[in-house]
């Protein structure tokens, strides 16, 4: 397997925050470089260390950074875009996390974005879907619905476990005529699945305009009726006008495949979007934080109904308390 070397440039303050968030996303190995380590080394030289090698001497002129590797496949691509969105959220917080830029080694982002596509082949999800990249053919005879997707530079190939968990939940809960809110829609894959499952209307929202544009392209690729979907770009945590536009008390189903640290502060808003007794599917949560997220949702007035898991990622299904 090929690997992409990724370096995030940050500040001393940002190291702990960013490595913690990366761990939550499933990135487990890092190389951290920080000029402060050089100064600390100098204070210990002669007591703990007897000599300085060339790599240690380079630290005095380096930028504070976190280096890690992503698999060059569809899951690596999804994680890459999840990390990009995480960095954007940190920039919007305005804390002193440094410049929060990413370097992809000697690979241009647009080149890598095409290279991983060779690993993205049609595959089945749940009991009702085949997920097919737009550039592939699928000649198998099947009773399953074929959902075509081109994530381009957005999250949502369907290969990430959290996306699959959400689709499997939607298969169980979507009923004819329901309205669905897809919060953090990415490529639009969950919105399209909901419409294929006979939802009456889907509202798809993402913080990235690029994701909204890609979602619209995927709606068209799958020949979705334009009257049955609406897309918005914005951050519901900071934009009251957007919340009002989306509408409260309107949706039988809300799906939020984001991350724990976004779902938790959104929990009251997510509940308010639902009709009494409506269903929330929250995913993008690693197993070790499942209980924390569940308790936060319960505190907002949800009743936890089910937790499903794949490869240490979970989806939490809740009912809005009447």
Coordinates of N, CA and C in Angstrom, one line a residue, residues 35-126:
X35 N 10.6 23.7 18.1 CA 11.9 24.3 18.5 C 12.1 24.3 20.0
X36 N 11.0 24.3 20.8 CA 11.2 24.2 22.3 C 11.9 23.0 22.7
X37 N 11.8 21.9 21.9 CA 12.5 20.7 22.3 C 14.0 20.8 22.2
X38 N 14.4 21.7 21.3 CA 15.9 22.0 21.2 C 16.3 22.7 22.5
X39 N 15.6 23.7 22.9 CA 16.0 24.5 24.1 C 16.0 23.5 25.3
X40 N 15.0 22.6 25.4 CA 15.0 21.7 26.5 C 16.1 20.8 26.5
X41 N 16.5 20.4 25.2 CA 17.7 19.5 25.1 C 18.9 20.2 25.6
X42 N 19.1 21.5 25.3 CA 20.3 22.2 25.8 C 20.4 22.2 27.3
X43 N 19.3 22.3 28.0 CA 19.3 22.3 29.4 C 19.6 21.0 30.0
X44 N 19.4 19.9 29.3 CA 19.7 18.6 29.8 C 21.0 18.0 29.3
X45 N 21.6 18.7 28.3 CA 22.9 18.2 27.8 C 24.0 18.1 28.9
X46 N 24.6 17.0 28.9 CA 25.6 16.8 30.0 C 25.1 16.1 31.2
X47 N 23.7 16.1 31.3 CA 23.1 15.3 32.5 C 22.4 14.1 31.9
X48 N 21.5 14.3 31.0 CA 20.8 13.2 30.4 C 21.4 12.8 29.0
X49 N 21.9 13.8 28.3 CA 22.4 13.5 26.9 C 23.9 13.9 26.9
X50 N 24.7 13.1 26.2 CA 26.1 13.4 26.1 C 26.5 14.1 24.8
X51 N 25.7 14.0 23.8 CA 26.0 14.6 22.5 C 24.8 15.0 21.7
X52 N 24.9 15.8 20.7 CA 23.8 16.3 19.9 C 24.0 15.8 18.5
X53 N 23.0 15.0 17.9 CA 23.1 14.6 16.6 C 22.5 15.6 15.6
X54 N 22.7 15.4 14.3 CA 22.3 16.4 13.3 C 20.8 16.7 13.4
X55 N 20.0 15.6 13.6 CA 18.5 15.8 13.6 C 18.1 16.7 14.7
X56 N 18.7 16.5 15.9 CA 18.4 17.4 17.0 C 18.8 18.8 16.8
X57 N 19.9 19.0 16.2 CA 20.3 20.4 15.9 C 19.4 21.1 14.9
X58 N 18.8 20.3 14.0 CA 17.9 20.9 13.0 C 16.6 21.5 13.7
X59 N 16.3 21.0 14.9 CA 15.1 21.5 15.6 C 15.1 22.9 15.9
X60 N 16.3 23.5 16.1 CA 16.3 24.9 16.5 C 15.8 25.9 15.5
X61 N 15.7 25.4 14.2 CA 15.3 26.3 13.1 C 13.9 25.8 12.5
X62 N 13.3 24.7 13.1 CA 12.2 24.1 12.5 C 10.9 24.9 12.9
X63 N 9.8 24.7 12.1 CA 8.5 25.2 12.5 C 7.8 24.1 13.3
X64 N 7.0 24.5 14.2 CA 6.3 23.5 15.0 C 5.3 22.8 14.1
X65 N 5.4 21.5 14.1 CA 4.6 20.7 13.2 C 4.2 19.3 13.7
X66 N 3.3 18.7 13.1 CA 2.8 17.3 13.3 C 2.8 16.6 12.0
X67 N 3.6 15.5 11.9 CA 3.7 14.7 10.7 C 3.1 13.4 10.9
X68 N 2.3 12.9 9.9 CA 1.7 11.6 10.0 C 1.5 11.1 8.6
X69 N 0.9 9.9 8.5 CA 0.8 9.2 7.2 C -0.7 8.7 7.0
X70 N -1.2 8.9 5.8 CA -2.5 8.4 5.5 C -2.4 7.4 4.3
X71 N -3.2 6.4 4.4 CA -3.2 5.4 3.3 C -3.7 6.0 2.0
X72 N -3.1 5.7 0.9 CA -3.5 6.3 -0.4 C -4.6 5.4 -0.9
X73 N -5.8 5.5 -0.3 CA -7.0 4.8 -0.7 C -8.2 5.7 -0.4
X74 N -9.4 5.2 -0.6 CA -10.6 6.0 -0.4 C -10.7 6.4 1.0
X75 N -10.4 5.5 2.0 CA -10.6 5.9 3.4 C -9.6 6.9 3.8
X76 N -8.4 6.8 3.2 CA -7.4 7.9 3.5 C -7.8 9.2 2.9
X77 N -8.4 9.2 1.8 CA -9.0 10.4 1.2 C -10.0 11.0 2.1
X78 N -10.9 10.2 2.6 CA -12.0 10.7 3.4 C -11.4 11.3 4.7
X79 N -10.4 10.6 5.3 CA -9.8 11.2 6.5 C -9.1 12.5 6.2
X80 N -8.5 12.6 5.1 CA -7.8 13.8 4.7 C -8.8 15.0 4.7
X81 N -9.9 14.8 4.1 CA -10.9 15.9 4.0 C -11.5 16.2 5.4
X82 N -11.7 15.2 6.2 CA -12.1 15.4 7.6 C -11.1 16.2 8.3
X83 N -9.8 16.0 8.1 CA -8.8 16.8 8.8 C -8.8 18.2 8.3
X84 N -9.0 18.4 7.0 CA -9.1 19.8 6.4 C -10.2 20.5 7.1
X85 N -11.4 19.9 7.2 CA -12.5 20.6 7.9 C -12.2 20.9 9.3
X86 N -11.5 20.0 10.0 CA -11.1 20.2 11.4 C -10.2 21.4 11.5
X87 N -9.3 21.6 10.6 CA -8.4 22.7 10.7 C -9.1 24.0 10.4
X88 N -10.1 23.9 9.5 CA -10.9 25.1 9.2 C -11.7 25.6 10.4
X89 N -12.3 24.6 11.2 CA -13.0 24.9 12.4 C -12.1 25.6 13.4
X90 N -10.9 25.0 13.6 CA -9.9 25.6 14.5 C -9.5 27.0 14.1
X91 N -9.4 27.3 12.8 CA -9.1 28.7 12.4 C -10.2 29.6 12.8
X92 N -11.5 29.1 12.6 CA -12.6 30.0 12.9 C -12.7 30.3 14.4
X93 N -12.2 29.4 15.2 CA -12.2 29.6 16.7 C -11.3 30.8 17.1
X94 N -10.3 31.1 16.3 CA -9.5 32.2 16.5 C -8.4 32.1 17.6
X95 N -8.3 30.9 18.1 CA -7.2 30.7 19.1 C -5.8 30.7 18.4
X96 N -4.8 30.7 19.3 CA -3.4 30.8 18.7 C -2.9 29.4 18.4
X97 N -3.4 28.9 17.3 CA -3.0 27.6 16.8 C -2.0 27.7 15.7
X98 N -1.4 28.8 15.4 CA -0.5 29.0 14.3 C -1.2 29.1 13.0
X99 N -0.5 28.8 11.9 CA -1.0 29.0 10.6 C -1.9 27.8 10.1
X100 N -1.9 26.7 10.8 CA -2.8 25.6 10.5 C -2.8 25.2 9.0
X101 N -1.7 25.1 8.4 CA -1.6 24.7 7.0 C -1.1 23.3 6.9
X102 N -1.4 22.6 5.8 CA -0.9 21.3 5.5 C 0.0 21.2 4.3
X103 N 1.0 20.3 4.5 CA 1.9 20.1 3.4 C 1.8 18.6 3.1
X104 N 1.8 18.2 1.8 CA 1.6 16.8 1.4 C 2.9 16.2 0.9
X105 N 4.0 16.5 1.6 CA 5.3 16.0 1.1 C 5.7 16.5 -0.3
X106 N 6.0 15.7 -1.2 CA 6.3 16.1 -2.5 C 5.2 15.9 -3.5
X107 N 4.0 15.7 -3.0 CA 2.8 15.4 -3.8 C 1.9 16.6 -3.8
X108 N 1.4 17.0 -5.0 CA 0.4 18.1 -5.1 C -0.9 17.5 -4.7
X109 N -1.7 18.3 -4.0 CA -3.0 17.8 -3.5 C -3.9 17.3 -4.7
X110 N -3.8 18.0 -5.8 CA -4.7 17.6 -6.9 C -4.2 16.3 -7.5
X111 N -2.9 16.1 -7.5 CA -2.4 14.8 -8.0 C -2.8 13.6 -7.1
X112 N -2.7 13.8 -5.8 CA -3.1 12.8 -4.9 C -4.6 12.5 -4.9
X113 N -5.3 13.6 -5.1 CA -6.8 13.4 -5.2 C -7.2 12.6 -6.3
X114 N -6.4 12.4 -7.3 CA -6.7 11.6 -8.5 C -6.1 10.2 -8.3
X115 N -4.9 10.1 -7.6 CA -4.2 8.8 -7.4 C -5.1 7.8 -6.6
X116 N -5.7 8.3 -5.6 CA -6.5 7.3 -4.7 C -7.7 6.7 -5.4
X117 N -8.1 7.3 -6.5 CA -9.3 6.8 -7.2 C -9.2 5.4 -7.7
X118 N -7.9 5.0 -7.9 CA -7.8 3.6 -8.5 C -8.2 2.6 -7.5
X119 N -8.3 3.0 -6.2 CA -8.7 2.0 -5.1 C -10.2 2.0 -4.9
X120 N -10.9 3.0 -5.5 CA -12.3 3.1 -5.2 C -13.1 2.4 -6.2
X121 N -13.7 1.2 -5.8 CA -14.4 0.3 -6.7 C -15.8 0.2 -6.2
X122 N -16.8 -0.2 -7.0 CA -18.2 -0.4 -6.5 C -18.2 -1.4 -5.4
X123 N -19.1 -1.2 -4.4 CA -19.2 -2.1 -3.2 C -20.6 -2.0 -2.6
X124 N -21.0 -3.0 -1.9 CA -22.3 -3.0 -1.3 C -22.3 -2.4 0.1
X125 N -23.4 -1.7 0.5 CA -23.6 -1.2 1.8 C -25.0 -1.5 2.3
X126 N -25.1 -2.0 3.6 CA -26.4 -2.4 4.1 C -27.0 -3.5 3.3

